[in-house]
PDB file of C-alpha atoms in Angstrom:
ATOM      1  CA  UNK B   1      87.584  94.433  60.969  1.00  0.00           C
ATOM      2  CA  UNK B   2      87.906  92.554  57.600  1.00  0.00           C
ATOM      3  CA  UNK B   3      89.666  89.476  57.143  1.00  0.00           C
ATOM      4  CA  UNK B   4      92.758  91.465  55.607  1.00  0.00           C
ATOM      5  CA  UNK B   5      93.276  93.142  58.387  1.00  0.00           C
ATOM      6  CA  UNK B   6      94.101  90.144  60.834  1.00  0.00           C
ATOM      7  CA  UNK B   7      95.128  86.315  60.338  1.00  0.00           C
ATOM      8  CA  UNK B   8      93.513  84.994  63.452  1.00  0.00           C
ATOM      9  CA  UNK B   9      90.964  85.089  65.616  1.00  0.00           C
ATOM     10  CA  UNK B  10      89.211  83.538  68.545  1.00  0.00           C
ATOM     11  CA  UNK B  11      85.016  82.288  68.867  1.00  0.00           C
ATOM     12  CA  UNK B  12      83.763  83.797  72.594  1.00  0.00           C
ATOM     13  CA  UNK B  13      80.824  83.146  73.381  1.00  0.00           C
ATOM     14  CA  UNK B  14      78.666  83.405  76.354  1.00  0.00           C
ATOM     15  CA  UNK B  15      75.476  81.733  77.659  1.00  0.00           C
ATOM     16  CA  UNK B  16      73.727  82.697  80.857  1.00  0.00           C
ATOM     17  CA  UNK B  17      70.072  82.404  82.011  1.00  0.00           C
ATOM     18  CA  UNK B  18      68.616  84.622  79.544  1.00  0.00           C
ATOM     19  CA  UNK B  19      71.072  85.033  76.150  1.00  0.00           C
ATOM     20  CA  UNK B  20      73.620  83.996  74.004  1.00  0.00           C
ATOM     21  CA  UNK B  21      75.862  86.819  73.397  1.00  0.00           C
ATOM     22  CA  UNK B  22      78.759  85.793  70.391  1.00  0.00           C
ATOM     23  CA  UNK B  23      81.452  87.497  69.239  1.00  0.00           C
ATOM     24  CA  UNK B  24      85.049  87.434  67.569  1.00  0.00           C
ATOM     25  CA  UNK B  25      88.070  88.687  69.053  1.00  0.00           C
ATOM     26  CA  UNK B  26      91.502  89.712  67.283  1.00  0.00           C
ATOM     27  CA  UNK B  27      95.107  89.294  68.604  1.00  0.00           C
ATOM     28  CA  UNK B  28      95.050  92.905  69.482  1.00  0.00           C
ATOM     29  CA  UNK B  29      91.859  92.408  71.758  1.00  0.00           C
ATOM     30  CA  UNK B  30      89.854  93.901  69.748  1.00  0.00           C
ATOM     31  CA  UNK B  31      86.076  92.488  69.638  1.00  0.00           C
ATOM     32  CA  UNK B  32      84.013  92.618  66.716  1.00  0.00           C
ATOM     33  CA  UNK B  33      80.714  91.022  65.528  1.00  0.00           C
ATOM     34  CA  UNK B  34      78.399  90.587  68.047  1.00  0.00           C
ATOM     35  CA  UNK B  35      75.405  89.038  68.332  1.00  0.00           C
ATOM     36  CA  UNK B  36      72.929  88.575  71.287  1.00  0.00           C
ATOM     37  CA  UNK B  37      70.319  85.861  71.355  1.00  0.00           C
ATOM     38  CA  UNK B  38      67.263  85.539  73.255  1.00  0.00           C
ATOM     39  CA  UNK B  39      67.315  82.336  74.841  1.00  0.00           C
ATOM     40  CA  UNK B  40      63.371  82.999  74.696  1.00  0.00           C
ATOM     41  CA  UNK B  41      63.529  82.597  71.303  1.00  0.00           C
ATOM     42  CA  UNK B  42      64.212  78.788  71.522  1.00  0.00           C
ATOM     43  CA  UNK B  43      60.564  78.030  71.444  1.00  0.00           C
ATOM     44  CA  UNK B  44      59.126  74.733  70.219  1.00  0.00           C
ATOM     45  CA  UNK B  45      60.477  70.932  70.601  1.00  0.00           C
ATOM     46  CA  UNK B  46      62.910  71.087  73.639  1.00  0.00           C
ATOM     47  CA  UNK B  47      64.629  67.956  71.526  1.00  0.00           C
ATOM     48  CA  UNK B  48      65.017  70.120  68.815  1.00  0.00           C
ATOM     49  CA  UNK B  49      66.817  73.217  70.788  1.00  0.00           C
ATOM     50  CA  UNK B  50      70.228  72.377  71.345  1.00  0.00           C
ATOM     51  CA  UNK B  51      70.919  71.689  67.825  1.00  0.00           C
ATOM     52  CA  UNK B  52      69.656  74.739  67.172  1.00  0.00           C
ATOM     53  CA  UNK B  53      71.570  76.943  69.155  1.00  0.00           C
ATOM     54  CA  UNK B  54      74.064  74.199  67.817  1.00  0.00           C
ATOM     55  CA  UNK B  55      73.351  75.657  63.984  1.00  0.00           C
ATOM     56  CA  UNK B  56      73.760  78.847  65.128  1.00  0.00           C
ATOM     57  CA  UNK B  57      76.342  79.005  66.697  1.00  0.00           C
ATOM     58  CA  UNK B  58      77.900  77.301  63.986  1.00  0.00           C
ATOM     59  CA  UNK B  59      76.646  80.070  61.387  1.00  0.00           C
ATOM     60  CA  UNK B  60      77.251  82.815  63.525  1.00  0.00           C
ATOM     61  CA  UNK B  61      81.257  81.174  63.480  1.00  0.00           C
ATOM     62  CA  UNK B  62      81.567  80.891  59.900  1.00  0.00           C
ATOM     63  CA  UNK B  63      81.352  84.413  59.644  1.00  0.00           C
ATOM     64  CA  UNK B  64      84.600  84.937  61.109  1.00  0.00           C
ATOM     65  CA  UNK B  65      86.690  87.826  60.145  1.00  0.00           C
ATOM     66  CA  UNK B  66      89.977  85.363  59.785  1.00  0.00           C
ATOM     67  CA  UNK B  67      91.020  82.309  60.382  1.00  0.00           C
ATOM     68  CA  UNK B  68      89.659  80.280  63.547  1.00  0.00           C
ATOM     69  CA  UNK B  69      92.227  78.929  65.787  1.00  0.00           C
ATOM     70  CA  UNK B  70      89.811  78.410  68.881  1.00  0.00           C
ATOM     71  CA  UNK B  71      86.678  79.199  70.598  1.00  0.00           C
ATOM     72  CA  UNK B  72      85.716  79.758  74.161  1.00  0.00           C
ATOM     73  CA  UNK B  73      82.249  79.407  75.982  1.00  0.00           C
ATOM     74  CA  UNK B  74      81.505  80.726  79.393  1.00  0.00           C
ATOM     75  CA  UNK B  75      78.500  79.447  80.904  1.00  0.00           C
ATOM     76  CA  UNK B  76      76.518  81.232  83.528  1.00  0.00           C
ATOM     77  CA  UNK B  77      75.207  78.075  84.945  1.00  0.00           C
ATOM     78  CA  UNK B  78      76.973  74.688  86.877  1.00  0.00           C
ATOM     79  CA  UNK B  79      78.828  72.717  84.305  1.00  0.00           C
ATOM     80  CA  UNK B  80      81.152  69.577  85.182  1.00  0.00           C
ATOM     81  CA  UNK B  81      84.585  69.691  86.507  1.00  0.00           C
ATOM     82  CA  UNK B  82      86.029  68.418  82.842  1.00  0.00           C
ATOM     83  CA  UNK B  83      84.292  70.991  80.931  1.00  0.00           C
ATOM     84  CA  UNK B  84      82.146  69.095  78.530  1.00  0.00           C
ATOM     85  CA  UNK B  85      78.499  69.208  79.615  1.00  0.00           C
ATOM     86  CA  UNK B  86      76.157  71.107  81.558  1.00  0.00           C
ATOM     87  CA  UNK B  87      74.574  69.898  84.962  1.00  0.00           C
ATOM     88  CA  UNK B  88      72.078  72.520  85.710  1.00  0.00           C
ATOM     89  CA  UNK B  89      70.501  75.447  83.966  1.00  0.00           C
ATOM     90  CA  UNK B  90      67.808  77.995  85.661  1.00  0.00           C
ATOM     91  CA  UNK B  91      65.756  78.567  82.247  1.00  0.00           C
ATOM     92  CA  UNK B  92      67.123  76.252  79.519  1.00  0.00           C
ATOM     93  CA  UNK B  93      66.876  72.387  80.869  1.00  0.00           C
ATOM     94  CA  UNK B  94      67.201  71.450  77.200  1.00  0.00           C
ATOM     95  CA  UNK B  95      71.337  72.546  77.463  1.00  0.00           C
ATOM     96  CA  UNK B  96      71.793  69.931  80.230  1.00  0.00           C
ATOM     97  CA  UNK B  97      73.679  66.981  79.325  1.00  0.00           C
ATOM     98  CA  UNK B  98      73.993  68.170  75.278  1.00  0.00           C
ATOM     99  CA  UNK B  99      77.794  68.038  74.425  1.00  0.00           C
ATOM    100  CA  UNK B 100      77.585  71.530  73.123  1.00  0.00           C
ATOM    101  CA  UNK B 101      80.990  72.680  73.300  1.00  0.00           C
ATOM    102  CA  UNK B 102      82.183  68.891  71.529  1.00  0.00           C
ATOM    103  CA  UNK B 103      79.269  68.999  69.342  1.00  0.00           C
ATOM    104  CA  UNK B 104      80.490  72.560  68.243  1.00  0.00           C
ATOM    105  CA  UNK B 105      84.335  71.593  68.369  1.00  0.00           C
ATOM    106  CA  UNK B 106      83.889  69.114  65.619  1.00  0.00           C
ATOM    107  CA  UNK B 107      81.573  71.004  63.546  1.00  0.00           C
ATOM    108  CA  UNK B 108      83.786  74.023  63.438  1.00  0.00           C
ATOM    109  CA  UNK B 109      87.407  71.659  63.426  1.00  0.00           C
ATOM    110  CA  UNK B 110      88.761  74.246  66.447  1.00  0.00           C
ATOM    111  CA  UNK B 111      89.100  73.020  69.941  1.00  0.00           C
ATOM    112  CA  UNK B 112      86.617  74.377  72.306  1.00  0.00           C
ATOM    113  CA  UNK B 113      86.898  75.445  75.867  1.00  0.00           C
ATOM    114  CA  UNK B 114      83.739  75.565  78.303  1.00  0.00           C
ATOM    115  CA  UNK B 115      84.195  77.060  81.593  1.00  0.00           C
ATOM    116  CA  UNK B 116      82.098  78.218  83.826  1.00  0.00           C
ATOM    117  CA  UNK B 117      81.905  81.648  84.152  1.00  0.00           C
ATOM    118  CA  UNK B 118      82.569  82.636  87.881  1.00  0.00           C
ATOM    119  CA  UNK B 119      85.950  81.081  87.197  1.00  0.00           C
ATOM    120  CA  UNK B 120      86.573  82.968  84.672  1.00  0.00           C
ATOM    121  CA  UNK B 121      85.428  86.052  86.147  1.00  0.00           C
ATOM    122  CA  UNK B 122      87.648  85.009  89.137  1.00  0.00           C
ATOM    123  CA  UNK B 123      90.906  84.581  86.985  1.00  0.00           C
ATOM    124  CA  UNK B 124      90.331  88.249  85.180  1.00  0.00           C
ATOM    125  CA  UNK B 125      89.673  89.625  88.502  1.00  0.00           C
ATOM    126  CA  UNK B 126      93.003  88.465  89.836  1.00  0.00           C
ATOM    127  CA  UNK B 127      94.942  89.701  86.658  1.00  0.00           C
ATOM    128  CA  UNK B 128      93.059  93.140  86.288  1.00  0.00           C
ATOM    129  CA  UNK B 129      93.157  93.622  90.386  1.00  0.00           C
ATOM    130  CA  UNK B 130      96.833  92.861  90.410  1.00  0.00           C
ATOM    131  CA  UNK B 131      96.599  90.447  93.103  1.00  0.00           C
ATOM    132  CA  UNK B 132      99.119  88.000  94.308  1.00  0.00           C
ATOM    133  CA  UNK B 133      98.383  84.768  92.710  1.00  0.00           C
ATOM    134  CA  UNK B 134      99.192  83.324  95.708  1.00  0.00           C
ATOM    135  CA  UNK B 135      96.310  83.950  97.788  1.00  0.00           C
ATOM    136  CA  UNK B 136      92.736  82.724  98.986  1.00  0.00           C
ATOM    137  CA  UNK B 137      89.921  84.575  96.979  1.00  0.00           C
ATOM    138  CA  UNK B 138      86.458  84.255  96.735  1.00  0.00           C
ATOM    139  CA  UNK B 139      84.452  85.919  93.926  1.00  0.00           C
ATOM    140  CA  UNK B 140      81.018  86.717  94.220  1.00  0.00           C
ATOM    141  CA  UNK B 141      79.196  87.525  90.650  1.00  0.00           C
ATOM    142  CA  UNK B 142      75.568  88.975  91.339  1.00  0.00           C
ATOM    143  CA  UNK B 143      73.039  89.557  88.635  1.00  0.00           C
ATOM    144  CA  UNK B 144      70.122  87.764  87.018  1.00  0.00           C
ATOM    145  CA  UNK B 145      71.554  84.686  89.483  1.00  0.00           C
ATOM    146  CA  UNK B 146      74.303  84.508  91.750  1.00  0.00           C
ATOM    147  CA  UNK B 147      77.897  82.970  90.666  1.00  0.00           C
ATOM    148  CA  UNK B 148      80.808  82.207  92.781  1.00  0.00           C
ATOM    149  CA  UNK B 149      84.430  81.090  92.418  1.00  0.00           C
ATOM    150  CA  UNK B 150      87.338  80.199  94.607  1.00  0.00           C
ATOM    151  CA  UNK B 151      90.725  81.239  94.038  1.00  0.00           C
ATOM    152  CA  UNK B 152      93.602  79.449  95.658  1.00  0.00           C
ATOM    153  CA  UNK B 153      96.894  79.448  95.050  1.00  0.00           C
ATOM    154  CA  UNK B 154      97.578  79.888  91.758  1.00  0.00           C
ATOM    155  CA  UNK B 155      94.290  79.076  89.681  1.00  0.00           C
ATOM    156  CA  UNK B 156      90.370  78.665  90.438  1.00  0.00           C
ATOM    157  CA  UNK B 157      89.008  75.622  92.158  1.00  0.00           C
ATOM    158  CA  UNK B 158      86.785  73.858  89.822  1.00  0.00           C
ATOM    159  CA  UNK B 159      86.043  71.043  92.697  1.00  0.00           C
ATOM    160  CA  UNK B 160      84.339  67.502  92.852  1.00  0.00           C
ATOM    161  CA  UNK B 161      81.528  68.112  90.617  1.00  0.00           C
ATOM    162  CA  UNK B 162      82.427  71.220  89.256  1.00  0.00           C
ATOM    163  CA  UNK B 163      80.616  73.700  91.707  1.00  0.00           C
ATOM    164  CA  UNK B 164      83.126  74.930  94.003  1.00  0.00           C
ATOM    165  CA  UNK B 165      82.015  78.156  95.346  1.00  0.00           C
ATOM    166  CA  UNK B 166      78.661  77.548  94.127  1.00  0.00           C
ATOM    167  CA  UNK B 167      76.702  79.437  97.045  1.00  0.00           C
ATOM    168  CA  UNK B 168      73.835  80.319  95.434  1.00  0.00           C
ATOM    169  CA  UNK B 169      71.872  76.945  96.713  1.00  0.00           C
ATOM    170  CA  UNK B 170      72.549  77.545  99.908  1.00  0.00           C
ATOM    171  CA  UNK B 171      68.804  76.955 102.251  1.00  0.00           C
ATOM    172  CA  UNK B 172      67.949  79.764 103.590  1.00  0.00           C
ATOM    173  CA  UNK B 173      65.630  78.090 107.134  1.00  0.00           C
ATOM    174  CA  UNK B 174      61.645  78.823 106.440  1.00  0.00           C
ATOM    175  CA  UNK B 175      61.717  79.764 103.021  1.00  0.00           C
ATOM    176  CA  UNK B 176      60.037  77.370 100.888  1.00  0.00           C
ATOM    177  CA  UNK B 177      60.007  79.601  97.265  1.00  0.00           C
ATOM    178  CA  UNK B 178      61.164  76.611  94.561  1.00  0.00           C
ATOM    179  CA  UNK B 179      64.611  76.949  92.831  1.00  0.00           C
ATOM    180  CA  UNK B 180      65.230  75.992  89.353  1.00  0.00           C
ATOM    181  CA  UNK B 181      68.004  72.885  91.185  1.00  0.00           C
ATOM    182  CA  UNK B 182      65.171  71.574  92.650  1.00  0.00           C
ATOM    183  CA  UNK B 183      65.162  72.516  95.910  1.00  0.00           C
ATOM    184  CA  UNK B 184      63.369  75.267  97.895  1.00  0.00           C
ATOM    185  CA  UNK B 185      64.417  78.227  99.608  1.00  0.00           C
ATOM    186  CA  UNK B 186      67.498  78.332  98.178  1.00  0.00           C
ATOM    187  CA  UNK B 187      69.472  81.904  98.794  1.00  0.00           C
ATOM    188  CA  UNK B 188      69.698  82.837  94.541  1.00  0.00           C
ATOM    189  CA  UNK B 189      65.871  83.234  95.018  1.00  0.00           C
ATOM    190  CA  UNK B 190      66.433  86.074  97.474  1.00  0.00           C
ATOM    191  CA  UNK B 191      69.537  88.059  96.946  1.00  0.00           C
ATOM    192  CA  UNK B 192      69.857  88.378  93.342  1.00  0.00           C
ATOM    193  CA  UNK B 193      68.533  90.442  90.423  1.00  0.00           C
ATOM    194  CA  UNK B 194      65.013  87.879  90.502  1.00  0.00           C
ATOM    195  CA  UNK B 195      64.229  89.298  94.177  1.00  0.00           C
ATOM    196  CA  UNK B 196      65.629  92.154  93.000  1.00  0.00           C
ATOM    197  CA  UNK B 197      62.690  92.794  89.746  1.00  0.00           C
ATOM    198  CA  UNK B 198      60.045  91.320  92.079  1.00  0.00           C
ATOM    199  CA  UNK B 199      60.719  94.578  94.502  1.00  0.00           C
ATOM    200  CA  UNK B 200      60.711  97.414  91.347  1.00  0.00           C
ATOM    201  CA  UNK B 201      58.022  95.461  90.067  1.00  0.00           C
ATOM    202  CA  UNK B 202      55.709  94.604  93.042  1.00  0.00           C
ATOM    203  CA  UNK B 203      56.346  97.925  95.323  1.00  0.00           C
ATOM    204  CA  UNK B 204      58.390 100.653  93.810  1.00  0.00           C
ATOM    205  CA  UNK B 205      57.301 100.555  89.848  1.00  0.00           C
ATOM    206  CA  UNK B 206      57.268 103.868  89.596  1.00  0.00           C
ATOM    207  CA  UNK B 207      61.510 103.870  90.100  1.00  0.00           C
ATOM    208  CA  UNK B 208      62.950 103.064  87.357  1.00  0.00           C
ATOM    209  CA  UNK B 209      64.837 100.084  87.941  1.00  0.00           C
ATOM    210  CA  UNK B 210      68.559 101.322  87.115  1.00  0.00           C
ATOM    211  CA  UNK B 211      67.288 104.286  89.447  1.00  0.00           C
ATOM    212  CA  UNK B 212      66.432 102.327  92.856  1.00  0.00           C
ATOM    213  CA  UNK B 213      69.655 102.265  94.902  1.00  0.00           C
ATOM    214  CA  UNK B 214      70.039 105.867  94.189  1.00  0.00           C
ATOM    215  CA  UNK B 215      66.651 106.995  95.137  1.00  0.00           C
ATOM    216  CA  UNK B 216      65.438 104.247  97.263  1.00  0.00           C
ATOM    217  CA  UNK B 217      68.867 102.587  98.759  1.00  0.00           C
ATOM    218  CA  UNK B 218      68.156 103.120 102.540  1.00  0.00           C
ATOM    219  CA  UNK B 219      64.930 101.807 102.178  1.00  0.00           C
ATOM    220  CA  UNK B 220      64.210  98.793 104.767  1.00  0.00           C
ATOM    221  CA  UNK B 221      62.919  96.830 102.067  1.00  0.00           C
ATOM    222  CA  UNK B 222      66.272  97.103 100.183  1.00  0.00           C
ATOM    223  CA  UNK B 223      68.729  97.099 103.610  1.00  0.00           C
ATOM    224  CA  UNK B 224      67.182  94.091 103.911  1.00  0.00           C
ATOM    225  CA  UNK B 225      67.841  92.659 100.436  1.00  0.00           C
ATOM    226  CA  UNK B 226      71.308  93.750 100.990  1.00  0.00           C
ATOM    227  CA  UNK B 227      71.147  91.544 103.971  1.00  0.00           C
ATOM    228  CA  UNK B 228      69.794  88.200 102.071  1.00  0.00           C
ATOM    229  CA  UNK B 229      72.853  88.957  99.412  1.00  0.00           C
ATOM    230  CA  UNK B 230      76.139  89.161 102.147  1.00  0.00           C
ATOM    231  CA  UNK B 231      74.707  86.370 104.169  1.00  0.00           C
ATOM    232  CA  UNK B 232      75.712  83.619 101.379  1.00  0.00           C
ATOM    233  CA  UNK B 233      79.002  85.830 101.332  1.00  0.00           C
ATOM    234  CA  UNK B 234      79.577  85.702 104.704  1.00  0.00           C
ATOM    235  CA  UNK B 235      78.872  82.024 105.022  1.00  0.00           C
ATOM    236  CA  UNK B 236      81.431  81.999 102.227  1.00  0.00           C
ATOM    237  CA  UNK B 237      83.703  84.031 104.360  1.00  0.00           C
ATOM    238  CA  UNK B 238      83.348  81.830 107.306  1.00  0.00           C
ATOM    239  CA  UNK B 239      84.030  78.617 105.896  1.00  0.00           C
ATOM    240  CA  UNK B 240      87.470  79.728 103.697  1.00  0.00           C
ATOM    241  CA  UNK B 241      88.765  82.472 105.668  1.00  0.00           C
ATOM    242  CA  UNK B 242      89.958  84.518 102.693  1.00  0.00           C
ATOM    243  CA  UNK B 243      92.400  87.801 101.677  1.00  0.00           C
ATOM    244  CA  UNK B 244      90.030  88.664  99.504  1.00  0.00           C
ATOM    245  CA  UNK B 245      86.650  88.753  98.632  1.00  0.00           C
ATOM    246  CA  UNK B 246      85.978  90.555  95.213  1.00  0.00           C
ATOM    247  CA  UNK B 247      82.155  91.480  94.442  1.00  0.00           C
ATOM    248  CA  UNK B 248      80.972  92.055  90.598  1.00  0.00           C
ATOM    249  CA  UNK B 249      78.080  91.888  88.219  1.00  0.00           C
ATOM    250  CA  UNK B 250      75.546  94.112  87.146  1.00  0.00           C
ATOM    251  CA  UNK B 251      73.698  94.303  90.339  1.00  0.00           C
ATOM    252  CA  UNK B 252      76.610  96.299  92.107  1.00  0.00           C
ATOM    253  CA  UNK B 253      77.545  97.943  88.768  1.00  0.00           C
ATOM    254  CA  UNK B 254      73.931  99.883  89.107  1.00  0.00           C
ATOM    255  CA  UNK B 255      74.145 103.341  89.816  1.00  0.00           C
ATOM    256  CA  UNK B 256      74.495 103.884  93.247  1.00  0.00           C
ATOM    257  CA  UNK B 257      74.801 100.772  94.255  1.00  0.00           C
ATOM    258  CA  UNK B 258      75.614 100.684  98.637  1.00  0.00           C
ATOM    259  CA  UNK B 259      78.656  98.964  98.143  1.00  0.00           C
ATOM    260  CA  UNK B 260      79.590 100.450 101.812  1.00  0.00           C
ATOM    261  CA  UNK B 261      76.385  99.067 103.220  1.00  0.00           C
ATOM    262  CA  UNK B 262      76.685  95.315 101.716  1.00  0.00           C
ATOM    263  CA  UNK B 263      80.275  95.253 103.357  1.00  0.00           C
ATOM    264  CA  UNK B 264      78.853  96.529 106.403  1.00  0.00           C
ATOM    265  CA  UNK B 265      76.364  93.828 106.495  1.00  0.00           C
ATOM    266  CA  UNK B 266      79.072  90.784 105.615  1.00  0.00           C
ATOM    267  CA  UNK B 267      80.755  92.178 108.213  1.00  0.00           C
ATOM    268  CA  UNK B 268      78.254  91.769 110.462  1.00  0.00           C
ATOM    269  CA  UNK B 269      77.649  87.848 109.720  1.00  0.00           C
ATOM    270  CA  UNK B 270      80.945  86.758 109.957  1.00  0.00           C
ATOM    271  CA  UNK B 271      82.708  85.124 112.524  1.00  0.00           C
ATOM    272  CA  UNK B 272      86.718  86.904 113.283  1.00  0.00           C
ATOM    273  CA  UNK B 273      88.365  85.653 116.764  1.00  0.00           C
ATOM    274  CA  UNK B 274      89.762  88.320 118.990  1.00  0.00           C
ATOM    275  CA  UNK B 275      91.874  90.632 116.745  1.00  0.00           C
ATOM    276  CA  UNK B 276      91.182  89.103 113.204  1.00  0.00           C
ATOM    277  CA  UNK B 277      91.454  90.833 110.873  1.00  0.00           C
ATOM    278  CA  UNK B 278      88.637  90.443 107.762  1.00  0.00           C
ATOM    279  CA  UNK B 279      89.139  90.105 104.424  1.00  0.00           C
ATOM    280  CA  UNK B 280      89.823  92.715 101.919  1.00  0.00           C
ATOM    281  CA  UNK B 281      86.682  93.657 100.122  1.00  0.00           C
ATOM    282  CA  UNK B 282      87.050  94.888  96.728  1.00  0.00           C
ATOM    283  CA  UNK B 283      84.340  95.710  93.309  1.00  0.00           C
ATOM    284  CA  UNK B 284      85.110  93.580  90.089  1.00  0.00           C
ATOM    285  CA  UNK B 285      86.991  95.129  87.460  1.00  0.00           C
ATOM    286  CA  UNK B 286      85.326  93.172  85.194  1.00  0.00           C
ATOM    287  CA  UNK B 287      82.836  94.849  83.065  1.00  0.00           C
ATOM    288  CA  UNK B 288      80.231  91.863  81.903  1.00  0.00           C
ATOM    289  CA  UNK B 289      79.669  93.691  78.291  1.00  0.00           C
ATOM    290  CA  UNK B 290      83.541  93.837  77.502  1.00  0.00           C
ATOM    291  CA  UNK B 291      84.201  90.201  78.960  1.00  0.00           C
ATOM    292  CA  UNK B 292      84.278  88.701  75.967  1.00  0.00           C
ATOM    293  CA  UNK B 293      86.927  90.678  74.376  1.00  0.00           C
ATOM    294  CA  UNK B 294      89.335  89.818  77.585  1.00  0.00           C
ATOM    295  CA  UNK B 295      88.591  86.292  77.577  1.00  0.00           C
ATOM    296  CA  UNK B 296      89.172  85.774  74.462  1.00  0.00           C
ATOM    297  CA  UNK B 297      92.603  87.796  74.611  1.00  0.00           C
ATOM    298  CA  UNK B 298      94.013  84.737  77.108  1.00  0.00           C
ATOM    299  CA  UNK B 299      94.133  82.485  74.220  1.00  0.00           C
ATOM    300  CA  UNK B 300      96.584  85.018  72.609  1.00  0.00           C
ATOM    301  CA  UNK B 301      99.110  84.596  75.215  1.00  0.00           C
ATOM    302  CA  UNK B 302     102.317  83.342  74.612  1.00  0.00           C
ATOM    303  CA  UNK B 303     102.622  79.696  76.125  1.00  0.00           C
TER     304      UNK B 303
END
């Protein structure tokens, strides 16, 4: 794309425990543009860092193929319920508190929108899935870390402090491994895509890693890290009593993923009196590389 060929666009960008991916996206949903960071790369003075993911961001935006009229940044980590700072962040403590998204809004003279991600996840979920808007919906994002939303009538649940959903810090009883919030045993540590590179790594390295569920997936060792994952989904389950539960990220987008076997073990944690019937269990139809692009595509929409 050139800037002839459009008049507007829209800033996405994402931030999650280990990048920065940026991008632009056209009227037409069309993405172009786009960069991925290394939040590794933010070496040096943790003062100095946020303003300069701040410059670059700001660089990367002045590039634009056509005029600005917005931008959008999805955070993979807890952020308040208004939207304008971050609370918690597993790798980069230098983001918390650091008005990026105002700091970047008035450097750029666009409003910006930070969200955090799970939501939106949830609210593409419910649009691509064609679900009734109406319902109670839990999402459950697993990769690097896990990320939940609630659905409920209508639109995502934000909540209190922003972390509705938020199931990843849930205890798990006699596990003392230290979490990034601070506390220990928490069930991220166990069921995600960190447990998950400790297992290739530690006792199957010679699997490739986008190979283990397909040559290794009724291993005990990995039935049981199927287990550790549906128990905070079950918990979930328990508590909220949902139509749906929908399961994405790039953890169950791996080849040969059990996706029969992780329902089989939610099923087997939760709690349904006499005839219940459980929730519907469906896979994300949200593809993490091309979220950008449909995120951005909202802001298109007619109001």
């Amino acid at each position: 794309m050139n800037r002839s060929s459009m008049e507007t666009c829209i800033f996405t960008m994402e931030i999650t425990s280990g990048s920065v991916r940026a991008a632009f996206v056209s009227p037409d949903r069309q993405i172009s543009d786009l960069t991925v960071l290394n939040l590794d790369n933010f070496s040096g003075d943790p003062s100095e860092q946020p303003e300069k993911l701040l410059a670059l961001l700001t660089a990367k935006a002045r590039t634009a193929p056509a005029r600005l009229t917005s931008a959008i940044l999805l955070m993979g980590c807890d952020i308040d319920r208004r939207g304008t700072r971050v609370t918690n962040h597993p790798t980069a403590e230098w983001l918390i508190d650091f008005p990026l998204a105002k700091s970047l809004s008035d450097a750029l003279g666009v409003p910006v929108a930070m969200q955090r991600r799970s939501l939106a996840f949830l609210s593409l979920d419910m649009e691509m899935l064609d679900l009734p808007r109406d319902c109670l919906a839990i999402g459950c994002y697993v990769g690097t870390h896990i990320e939940n939303a609630v659905w409920y009538r209508g639109g995502p649940i934000a909540g209190r402090n922003g972390t509705a959903g938020n199931i990843a810090h849930l205890a798990v009883h006699g596990r003392e491994d230290a979490c990034f919030c601070g506390k220990n045993g928490c069930v991220d540590i166990y069921g995600a895509g960190l447990r998950l590179r400790q297992i290739h790594t530690m006792i199957f390295p010679d699997t490739e890693l986008e190979e283990i569920f397909l040559r290794l997936g009724d291993h005990p060792i990995l039935r049981d890290y199927l287990s550790m994952m549906a128990y905070p989904i079950a918990m979930e389950t328990n508590l909220l009593d949902p139509d749906f539960i929908i399961i994405g990220g790039w953890i169950p987008a791996m080849p040969g993923f059990p996706f029969k076997q992780l329902e089989e073990e939610i099923a087997r944690f939760c709690y349904l009196p006499g005839d219940g019937a459980g929730p519907i269990i469906l896979p994300s139809a949200v593809e993490p590389a091309k979220a950008l692009a449909w995120i951005g595509r909202s802001a298109f929409a007619p109001a």
